[in-house]
Tab-separated table of C-alpha atoms in Angstrom:
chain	number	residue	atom	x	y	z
M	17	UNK	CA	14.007	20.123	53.113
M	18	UNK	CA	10.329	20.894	52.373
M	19	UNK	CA	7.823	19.818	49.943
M	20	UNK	CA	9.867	16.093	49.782
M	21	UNK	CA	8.015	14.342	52.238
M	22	UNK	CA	5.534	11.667	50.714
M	23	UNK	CA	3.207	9.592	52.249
M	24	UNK	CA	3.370	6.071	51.544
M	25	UNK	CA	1.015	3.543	52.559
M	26	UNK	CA	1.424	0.003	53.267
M	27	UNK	CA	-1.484	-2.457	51.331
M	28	UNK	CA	-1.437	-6.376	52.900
M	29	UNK	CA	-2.707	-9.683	51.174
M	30	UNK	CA	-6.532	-9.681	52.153
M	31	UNK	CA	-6.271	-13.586	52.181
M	32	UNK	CA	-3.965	-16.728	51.892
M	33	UNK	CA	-1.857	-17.090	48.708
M	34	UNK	CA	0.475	-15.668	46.022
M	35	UNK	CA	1.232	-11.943	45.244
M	36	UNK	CA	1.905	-11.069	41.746
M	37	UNK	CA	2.106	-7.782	39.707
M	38	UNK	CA	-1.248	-6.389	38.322
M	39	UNK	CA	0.201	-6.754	34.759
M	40	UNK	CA	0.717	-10.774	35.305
M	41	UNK	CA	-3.240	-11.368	35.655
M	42	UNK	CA	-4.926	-13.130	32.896
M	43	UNK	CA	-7.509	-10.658	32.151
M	44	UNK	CA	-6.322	-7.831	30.255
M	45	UNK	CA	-8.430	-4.855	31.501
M	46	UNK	CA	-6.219	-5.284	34.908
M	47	UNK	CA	-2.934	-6.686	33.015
M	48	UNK	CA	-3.117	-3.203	31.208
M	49	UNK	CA	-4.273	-1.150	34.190
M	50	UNK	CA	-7.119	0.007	32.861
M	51	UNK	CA	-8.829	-0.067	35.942
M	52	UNK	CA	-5.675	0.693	38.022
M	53	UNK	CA	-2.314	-0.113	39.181
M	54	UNK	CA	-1.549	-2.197	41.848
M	55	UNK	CA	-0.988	-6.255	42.358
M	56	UNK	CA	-3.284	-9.462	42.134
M	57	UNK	CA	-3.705	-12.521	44.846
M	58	UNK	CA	-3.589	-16.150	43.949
M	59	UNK	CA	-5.762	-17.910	46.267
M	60	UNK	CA	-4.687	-21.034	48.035
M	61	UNK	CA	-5.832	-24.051	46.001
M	62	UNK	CA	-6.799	-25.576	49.484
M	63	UNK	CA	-9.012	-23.123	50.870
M	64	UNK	CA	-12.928	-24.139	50.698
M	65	UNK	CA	-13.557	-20.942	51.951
M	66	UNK	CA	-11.727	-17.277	51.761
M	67	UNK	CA	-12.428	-14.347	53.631
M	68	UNK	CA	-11.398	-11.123	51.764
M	69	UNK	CA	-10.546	-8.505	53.995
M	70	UNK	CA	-9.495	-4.922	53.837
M	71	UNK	CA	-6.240	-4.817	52.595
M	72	UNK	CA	-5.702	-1.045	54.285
M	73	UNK	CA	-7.351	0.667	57.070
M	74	UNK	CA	-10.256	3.179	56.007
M	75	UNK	CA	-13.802	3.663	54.868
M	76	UNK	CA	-15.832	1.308	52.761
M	77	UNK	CA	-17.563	3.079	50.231
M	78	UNK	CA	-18.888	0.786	48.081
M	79	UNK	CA	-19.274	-3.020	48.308
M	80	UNK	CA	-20.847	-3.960	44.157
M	81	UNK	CA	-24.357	-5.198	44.517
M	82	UNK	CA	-23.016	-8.451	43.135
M	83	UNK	CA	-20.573	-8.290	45.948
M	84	UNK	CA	-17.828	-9.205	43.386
M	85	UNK	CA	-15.764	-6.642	44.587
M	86	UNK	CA	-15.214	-3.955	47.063
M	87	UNK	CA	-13.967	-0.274	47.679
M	88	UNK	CA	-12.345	1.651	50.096
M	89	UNK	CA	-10.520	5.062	50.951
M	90	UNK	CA	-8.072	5.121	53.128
M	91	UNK	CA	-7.216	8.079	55.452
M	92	UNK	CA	-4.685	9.770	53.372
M	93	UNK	CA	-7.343	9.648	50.644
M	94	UNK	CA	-6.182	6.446	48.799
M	95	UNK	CA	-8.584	4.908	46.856
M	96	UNK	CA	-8.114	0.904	46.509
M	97	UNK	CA	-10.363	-1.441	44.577
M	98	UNK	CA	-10.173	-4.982	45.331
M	99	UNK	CA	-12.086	-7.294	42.599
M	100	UNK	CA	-12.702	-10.974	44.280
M	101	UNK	CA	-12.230	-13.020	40.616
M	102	UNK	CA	-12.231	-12.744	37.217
M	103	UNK	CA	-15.318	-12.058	35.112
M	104	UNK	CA	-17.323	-12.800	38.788
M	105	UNK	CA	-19.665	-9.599	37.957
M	106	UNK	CA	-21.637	-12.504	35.670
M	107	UNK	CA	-22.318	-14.549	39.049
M	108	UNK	CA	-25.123	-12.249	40.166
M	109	UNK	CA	-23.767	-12.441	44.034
M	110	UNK	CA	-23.818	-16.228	44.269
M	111	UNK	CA	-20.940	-17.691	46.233
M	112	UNK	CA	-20.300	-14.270	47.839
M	113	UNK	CA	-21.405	-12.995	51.470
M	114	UNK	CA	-21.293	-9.459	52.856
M	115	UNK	CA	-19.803	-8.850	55.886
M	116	UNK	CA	-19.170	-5.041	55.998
M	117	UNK	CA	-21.517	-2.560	54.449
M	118	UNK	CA	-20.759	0.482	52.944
M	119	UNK	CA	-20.024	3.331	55.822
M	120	UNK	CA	-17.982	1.076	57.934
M	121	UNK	CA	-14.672	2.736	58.720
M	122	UNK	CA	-12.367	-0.645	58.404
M	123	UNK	CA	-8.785	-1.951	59.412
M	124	UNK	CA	-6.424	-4.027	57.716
M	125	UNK	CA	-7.319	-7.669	57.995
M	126	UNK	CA	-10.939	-7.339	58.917
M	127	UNK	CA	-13.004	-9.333	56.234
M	128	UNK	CA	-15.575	-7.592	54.129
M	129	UNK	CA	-16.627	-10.366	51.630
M	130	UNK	CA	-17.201	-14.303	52.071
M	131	UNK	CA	-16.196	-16.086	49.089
M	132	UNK	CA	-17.376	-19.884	48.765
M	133	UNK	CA	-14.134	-20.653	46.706
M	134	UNK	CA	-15.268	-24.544	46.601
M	135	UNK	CA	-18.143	-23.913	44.686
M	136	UNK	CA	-17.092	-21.062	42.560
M	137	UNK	CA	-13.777	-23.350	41.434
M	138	UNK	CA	-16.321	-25.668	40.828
M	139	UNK	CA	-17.649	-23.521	38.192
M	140	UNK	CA	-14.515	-23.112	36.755
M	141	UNK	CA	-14.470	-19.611	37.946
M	142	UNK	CA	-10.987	-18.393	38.439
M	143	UNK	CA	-10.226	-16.471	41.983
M	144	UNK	CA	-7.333	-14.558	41.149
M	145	UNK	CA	-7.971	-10.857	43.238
M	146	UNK	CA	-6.703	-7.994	42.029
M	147	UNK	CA	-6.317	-5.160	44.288
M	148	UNK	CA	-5.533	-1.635	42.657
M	149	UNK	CA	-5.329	1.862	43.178
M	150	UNK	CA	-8.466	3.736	40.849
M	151	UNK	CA	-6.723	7.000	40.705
M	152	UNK	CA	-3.950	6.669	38.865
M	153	UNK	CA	-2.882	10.347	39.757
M	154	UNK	CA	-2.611	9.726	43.246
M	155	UNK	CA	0.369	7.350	42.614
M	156	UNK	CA	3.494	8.465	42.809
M	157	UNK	CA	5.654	4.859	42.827
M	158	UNK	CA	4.526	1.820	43.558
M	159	UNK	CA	6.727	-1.878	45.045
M	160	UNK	CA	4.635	-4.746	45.074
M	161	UNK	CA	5.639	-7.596	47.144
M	162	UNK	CA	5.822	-10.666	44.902
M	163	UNK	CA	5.665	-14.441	46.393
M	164	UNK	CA	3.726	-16.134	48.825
M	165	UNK	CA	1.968	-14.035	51.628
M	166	UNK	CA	-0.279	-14.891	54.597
M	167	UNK	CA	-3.653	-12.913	55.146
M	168	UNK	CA	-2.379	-9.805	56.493
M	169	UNK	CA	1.193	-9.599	55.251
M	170	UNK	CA	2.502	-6.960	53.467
M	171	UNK	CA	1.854	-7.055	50.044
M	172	UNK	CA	2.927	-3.502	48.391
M	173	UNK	CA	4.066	0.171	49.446
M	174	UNK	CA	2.189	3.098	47.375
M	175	UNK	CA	4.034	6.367	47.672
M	176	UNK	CA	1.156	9.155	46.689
M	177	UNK	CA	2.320	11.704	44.102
């Protein structure tokens, strides 16, 4: 058979905690997918610190300038978005460190932000992560992994359309 063969692609956790369904975060602009389909990450409630790392090999191309969130392609042309928080945009950068810049061709597990989770939950900011897919065209079906998942395990398969 020809023309039957899709790629899928693997995504992982990019940190410690809880894998739900995009559509179970409490924000709706990612509840409804309006930024993209995909699933979220509950962060461990006992981590001071979280290192978000790329949750698929590929190239960085853009890391926000409030470091909030990050973007990469991966080399089947996948483009994921992973947003560190909810309404984070508003802290300006603080709590977050770089450590990837955009240009650096990454693998799965290698961190890219440094969240100070401590402080921001001090703040009452809440860390939920979603991590979706931007083009909504390139998606073909989708199985997210639900329950709790190390830094690095599989969190949901993306066949391409």
């Amino acid at each position: 058979m020809f023309g039957f063969n899709k790629t899928t692609i693997d995504l992982h956790a990019p940190f410690d905690g809880t894998v739900i369904p995009v559509n179970e975060v409490p924000d709706p602009v990612f509840a409804q997918a309006m930024v993209g389909d995909g699933f979220a990450l509950i962060p461990d409630e006992t981590s001071d610190v979280i290192e978000v790392c790329a949750p698929a090999d590929g190239k960085l191309v853009k890391v926000f300038n409030t470091l909030h969130a990050f973007a990469l392609v991966t080399p089947e042309g996948l483009e994921v978005l992973v947003h560190i928080g909810l309404d984070t945009v508003e802290l300006k950068g603080e709590g977050f460190t770089a450590l990837a810049a955009v240009g650096d061709s990454v693998m799965v597990g290698q961190p890219i932000i440094r969240v100070d989770a401590a402080a921001l939950r001090g703040r009452g900011t809440q860390l939920t992560t979603p991590v979706v897919m931007t083009n909504k065209k390139q998606i073909g079906r989708m199985k997210v992994s639900a329950g709790p998942a190390n830094s690095g395990a599989h969190a949901c398969t993306v066949t391409m359309a």
